[in-house]
């Protein structure tokens, strides 16, 4: 029985009409267009954007879903934050192309992102989203009741998932960004001496 179930899962994965991979620099234009389509022109004014502005995403935790023709149809990123003094990740935005909903793109992005976060020894993930959707991944409001965001938000939509038991115990206070400032990353890149540098394929 177990062998049959595993075989079925393997076949589904092999025939999926999309693949999940690390985000590339060449994805920027398509990613931004997808986010605009999913969240509207005012997405840059949303509360969680305050935690992302001017910051680099967490290393290795920016993922893209692409069709076989190379078209980007999904995106998710995670960001370093301090949740009331406790180190955590903030997930978002998660977006899926409207033409590809129902294909499991969002679920695949979530599964890969959470697996990668755990593999990198992160203790907890926080997000602002619909509880009925995210509860399937283990997110709850059980330990986020004393946390706040830098702007207006609906209390019932602030959810957390512990990748390590107890990672959010006693967490309270403001969630603030702790990721690497983009200008710092850029200045570090400029300071490197690479006279024979060759551009990487995108």
CSV table of N, CA and C in Angstrom, one decimal, residues 72-134:
chain,number,residue,atom,x,y,z
A,72,UNK,N,7.2,32.6,-15.8
A,72,UNK,CA,7.1,32.6,-14.4
A,72,UNK,C,5.6,32.7,-14.0
A,73,UNK,N,5.1,31.8,-13.2
A,73,UNK,CA,3.7,31.7,-12.8
A,73,UNK,C,3.5,31.7,-11.3
A,74,UNK,N,4.6,31.8,-10.6
A,74,UNK,CA,4.4,31.9,-9.1
A,74,UNK,C,5.7,32.4,-8.4
A,75,UNK,N,5.5,33.0,-7.3
A,75,UNK,CA,6.7,33.5,-6.6
A,75,UNK,C,6.4,33.5,-5.1
A,76,UNK,N,7.4,33.3,-4.3
A,76,UNK,CA,7.3,33.5,-2.8
A,76,UNK,C,8.7,33.9,-2.3
A,77,UNK,N,8.8,34.7,-1.3
A,77,UNK,CA,10.0,35.1,-0.7
A,77,UNK,C,9.8,35.1,0.8
A,78,UNK,N,11.0,34.9,1.5
A,78,UNK,CA,11.0,35.0,3.0
A,78,UNK,C,12.0,36.0,3.4
A,79,UNK,N,11.7,36.7,4.5
A,79,UNK,CA,12.6,37.8,5.0
A,79,UNK,C,12.9,37.7,6.4
A,80,UNK,N,14.1,38.1,6.8
A,80,UNK,CA,14.5,38.1,8.2
A,80,UNK,C,13.8,39.2,9.0
A,81,UNK,N,13.2,38.8,10.1
A,81,UNK,CA,12.6,39.7,11.0
A,81,UNK,C,12.9,39.3,12.5
A,82,UNK,N,12.7,40.3,13.4
A,82,UNK,CA,12.7,40.0,14.8
A,82,UNK,C,11.2,40.1,15.3
A,83,UNK,N,10.7,39.0,15.8
A,83,UNK,CA,9.3,38.9,16.3
A,83,UNK,C,9.3,39.1,17.8
A,84,UNK,N,9.3,40.4,18.2
A,84,UNK,CA,9.3,40.6,19.6
A,84,UNK,C,10.6,40.2,20.2
A,85,UNK,N,11.7,40.3,19.5
A,85,UNK,CA,13.0,39.9,20.0
A,85,UNK,C,13.4,38.5,19.7
A,86,UNK,N,12.5,37.8,19.0
A,86,UNK,CA,12.8,36.4,18.6
A,86,UNK,C,13.1,36.3,17.1
A,87,UNK,N,14.2,35.7,16.7
A,87,UNK,CA,14.5,35.6,15.3
A,87,UNK,C,13.5,34.8,14.6
A,88,UNK,N,13.0,35.3,13.4
A,88,UNK,CA,12.0,34.6,12.6
A,88,UNK,C,12.1,35.0,11.2
A,89,UNK,N,11.3,34.4,10.4
A,89,UNK,CA,11.2,34.8,9.0
A,89,UNK,C,9.8,35.3,8.7
A,90,UNK,N,9.6,36.2,7.8
A,90,UNK,CA,8.3,36.7,7.4
A,90,UNK,C,8.1,36.2,6.0
A,91,UNK,N,7.0,35.5,5.7
A,91,UNK,CA,6.8,34.9,4.4
A,91,UNK,C,5.8,35.9,3.6
A,92,UNK,N,6.2,36.1,2.4
A,92,UNK,CA,5.4,36.9,1.5
A,92,UNK,C,6.2,37.8,0.6
A,93,UNK,N,5.5,38.3,-0.4
A,93,UNK,CA,4.2,37.8,-0.8
A,93,UNK,C,4.3,36.5,-1.6
A,94,UNK,N,3.2,35.8,-1.5
A,94,UNK,CA,3.0,34.5,-2.2
A,94,UNK,C,2.0,34.8,-3.3
A,95,UNK,N,2.4,34.6,-4.5
A,95,UNK,CA,1.5,35.0,-5.7
A,95,UNK,C,1.5,33.9,-6.7
A,96,UNK,N,0.4,33.6,-7.3
A,96,UNK,CA,0.2,32.7,-8.4
A,96,UNK,C,-0.5,33.3,-9.5
A,97,UNK,N,-0.1,33.1,-10.7
A,97,UNK,CA,-0.8,33.6,-11.9
A,97,UNK,C,-2.2,33.0,-12.0
A,98,UNK,N,-3.1,33.9,-12.3
A,98,UNK,CA,-4.5,33.5,-12.3
A,98,UNK,C,-4.8,32.3,-13.2
A,99,UNK,N,-4.1,32.2,-14.3
A,99,UNK,CA,-4.3,31.1,-15.3
A,99,UNK,C,-3.9,29.8,-14.7
A,100,UNK,N,-3.1,29.8,-13.6
A,100,UNK,CA,-2.5,28.5,-13.1
A,100,UNK,C,-3.1,28.2,-11.7
A,101,UNK,N,-4.1,28.8,-11.3
A,101,UNK,CA,-4.6,28.5,-10.0
A,101,UNK,C,-5.4,27.1,-10.1
A,102,UNK,N,-5.2,26.3,-9.1
A,102,UNK,CA,-5.8,25.0,-9.1
A,102,UNK,C,-4.9,23.9,-9.6
A,103,UNK,N,-3.6,24.3,-9.9
A,103,UNK,CA,-2.6,23.4,-10.4
A,103,UNK,C,-1.7,23.0,-9.2
A,104,UNK,N,-1.9,23.6,-8.1
A,104,UNK,CA,-1.0,23.3,-6.9
A,104,UNK,C,0.3,24.1,-6.9
A,105,UNK,N,0.3,25.2,-7.6
A,105,UNK,CA,1.5,26.0,-7.7
A,105,UNK,C,1.8,26.6,-6.3
A,106,UNK,N,0.8,27.2,-5.7
A,106,UNK,CA,0.9,27.8,-4.3
A,106,UNK,C,1.4,26.8,-3.3
A,107,UNK,N,0.8,25.6,-3.3
A,107,UNK,CA,1.1,24.6,-2.4
A,107,UNK,C,2.6,24.1,-2.6
A,108,UNK,N,3.0,24.0,-3.8
A,108,UNK,CA,4.4,23.6,-4.1
A,108,UNK,C,5.4,24.6,-3.6
A,109,UNK,N,5.0,25.9,-3.9
A,109,UNK,CA,5.9,27.0,-3.4
A,109,UNK,C,6.0,27.0,-1.9
A,110,UNK,N,4.9,26.8,-1.2
A,110,UNK,CA,4.9,26.8,0.3
A,110,UNK,C,5.7,25.7,0.8
A,111,UNK,N,5.5,24.5,0.3
A,111,UNK,CA,6.2,23.3,0.7
A,111,UNK,C,7.7,23.4,0.6
A,112,UNK,N,8.1,23.9,-0.6
A,112,UNK,CA,9.5,24.1,-0.8
A,112,UNK,C,10.1,25.1,0.1
A,113,UNK,N,9.4,26.2,0.2
A,113,UNK,CA,9.9,27.3,1.1
A,113,UNK,C,10.1,26.9,2.5
A,114,UNK,N,9.1,26.2,3.1
A,114,UNK,CA,9.2,25.8,4.5
A,114,UNK,C,10.2,24.7,4.7
A,115,UNK,N,10.4,23.8,3.7
A,115,UNK,CA,11.4,22.8,3.8
A,115,UNK,C,12.8,23.5,3.8
A,116,UNK,N,13.0,24.4,2.9
A,116,UNK,CA,14.2,25.1,2.8
A,116,UNK,C,14.6,25.9,4.0
A,117,UNK,N,13.5,26.6,4.6
A,117,UNK,CA,13.7,27.4,5.8
A,117,UNK,C,14.2,26.5,7.0
A,118,UNK,N,13.5,25.3,7.1
A,118,UNK,CA,13.9,24.4,8.1
A,118,UNK,C,15.3,23.8,7.9
A,119,UNK,N,15.6,23.5,6.7
A,119,UNK,CA,17.0,23.0,6.4
A,119,UNK,C,18.1,24.0,6.7
A,120,UNK,N,17.7,25.3,6.7
A,120,UNK,CA,18.7,26.4,7.0
A,120,UNK,C,18.6,26.7,8.5
A,121,UNK,N,17.9,25.9,9.3
A,121,UNK,CA,17.9,26.1,10.7
A,121,UNK,C,17.2,27.3,11.2
A,122,UNK,N,16.2,27.8,10.5
A,122,UNK,CA,15.4,28.9,10.9
A,122,UNK,C,14.3,28.3,11.9
A,123,UNK,N,14.0,29.1,12.9
A,123,UNK,CA,13.1,28.5,14.0
A,123,UNK,C,11.6,28.7,13.8
A,124,UNK,N,11.2,29.8,13.1
A,124,UNK,CA,9.8,30.1,12.9
A,124,UNK,C,9.5,31.0,11.7
A,125,UNK,N,8.3,30.9,11.2
A,125,UNK,CA,7.9,31.6,10.0
A,125,UNK,C,6.6,32.3,10.4
A,126,UNK,N,6.5,33.6,10.1
A,126,UNK,CA,5.3,34.4,10.4
A,126,UNK,C,4.8,34.9,9.0
A,127,UNK,N,3.4,35.1,8.9
A,127,UNK,CA,2.9,35.7,7.7
A,127,UNK,C,1.6,36.4,8.1
A,128,UNK,N,1.1,37.2,7.1
A,128,UNK,CA,-0.2,37.9,7.3
A,128,UNK,C,-1.0,37.4,6.1
A,129,UNK,N,-2.0,36.5,6.4
A,129,UNK,CA,-2.8,35.9,5.4
A,129,UNK,C,-4.1,35.3,5.9
A,130,UNK,N,-4.8,34.6,5.0
A,130,UNK,CA,-6.1,34.0,5.3
A,130,UNK,C,-5.9,32.7,6.1
A,131,UNK,N,-6.3,32.7,7.3
A,131,UNK,CA,-6.1,31.5,8.2
A,131,UNK,C,-6.7,30.2,7.5
A,132,UNK,N,-7.9,30.2,6.9
A,132,UNK,CA,-8.4,29.0,6.3
A,132,UNK,C,-7.5,28.4,5.2
A,133,UNK,N,-6.7,29.2,4.6
A,133,UNK,CA,-5.8,28.7,3.6
A,133,UNK,C,-4.5,28.2,4.2
A,134,UNK,N,-3.9,29.0,5.1
A,134,UNK,CA,-2.6,28.7,5.6
A,134,UNK,C,-2.6,27.7,6.8
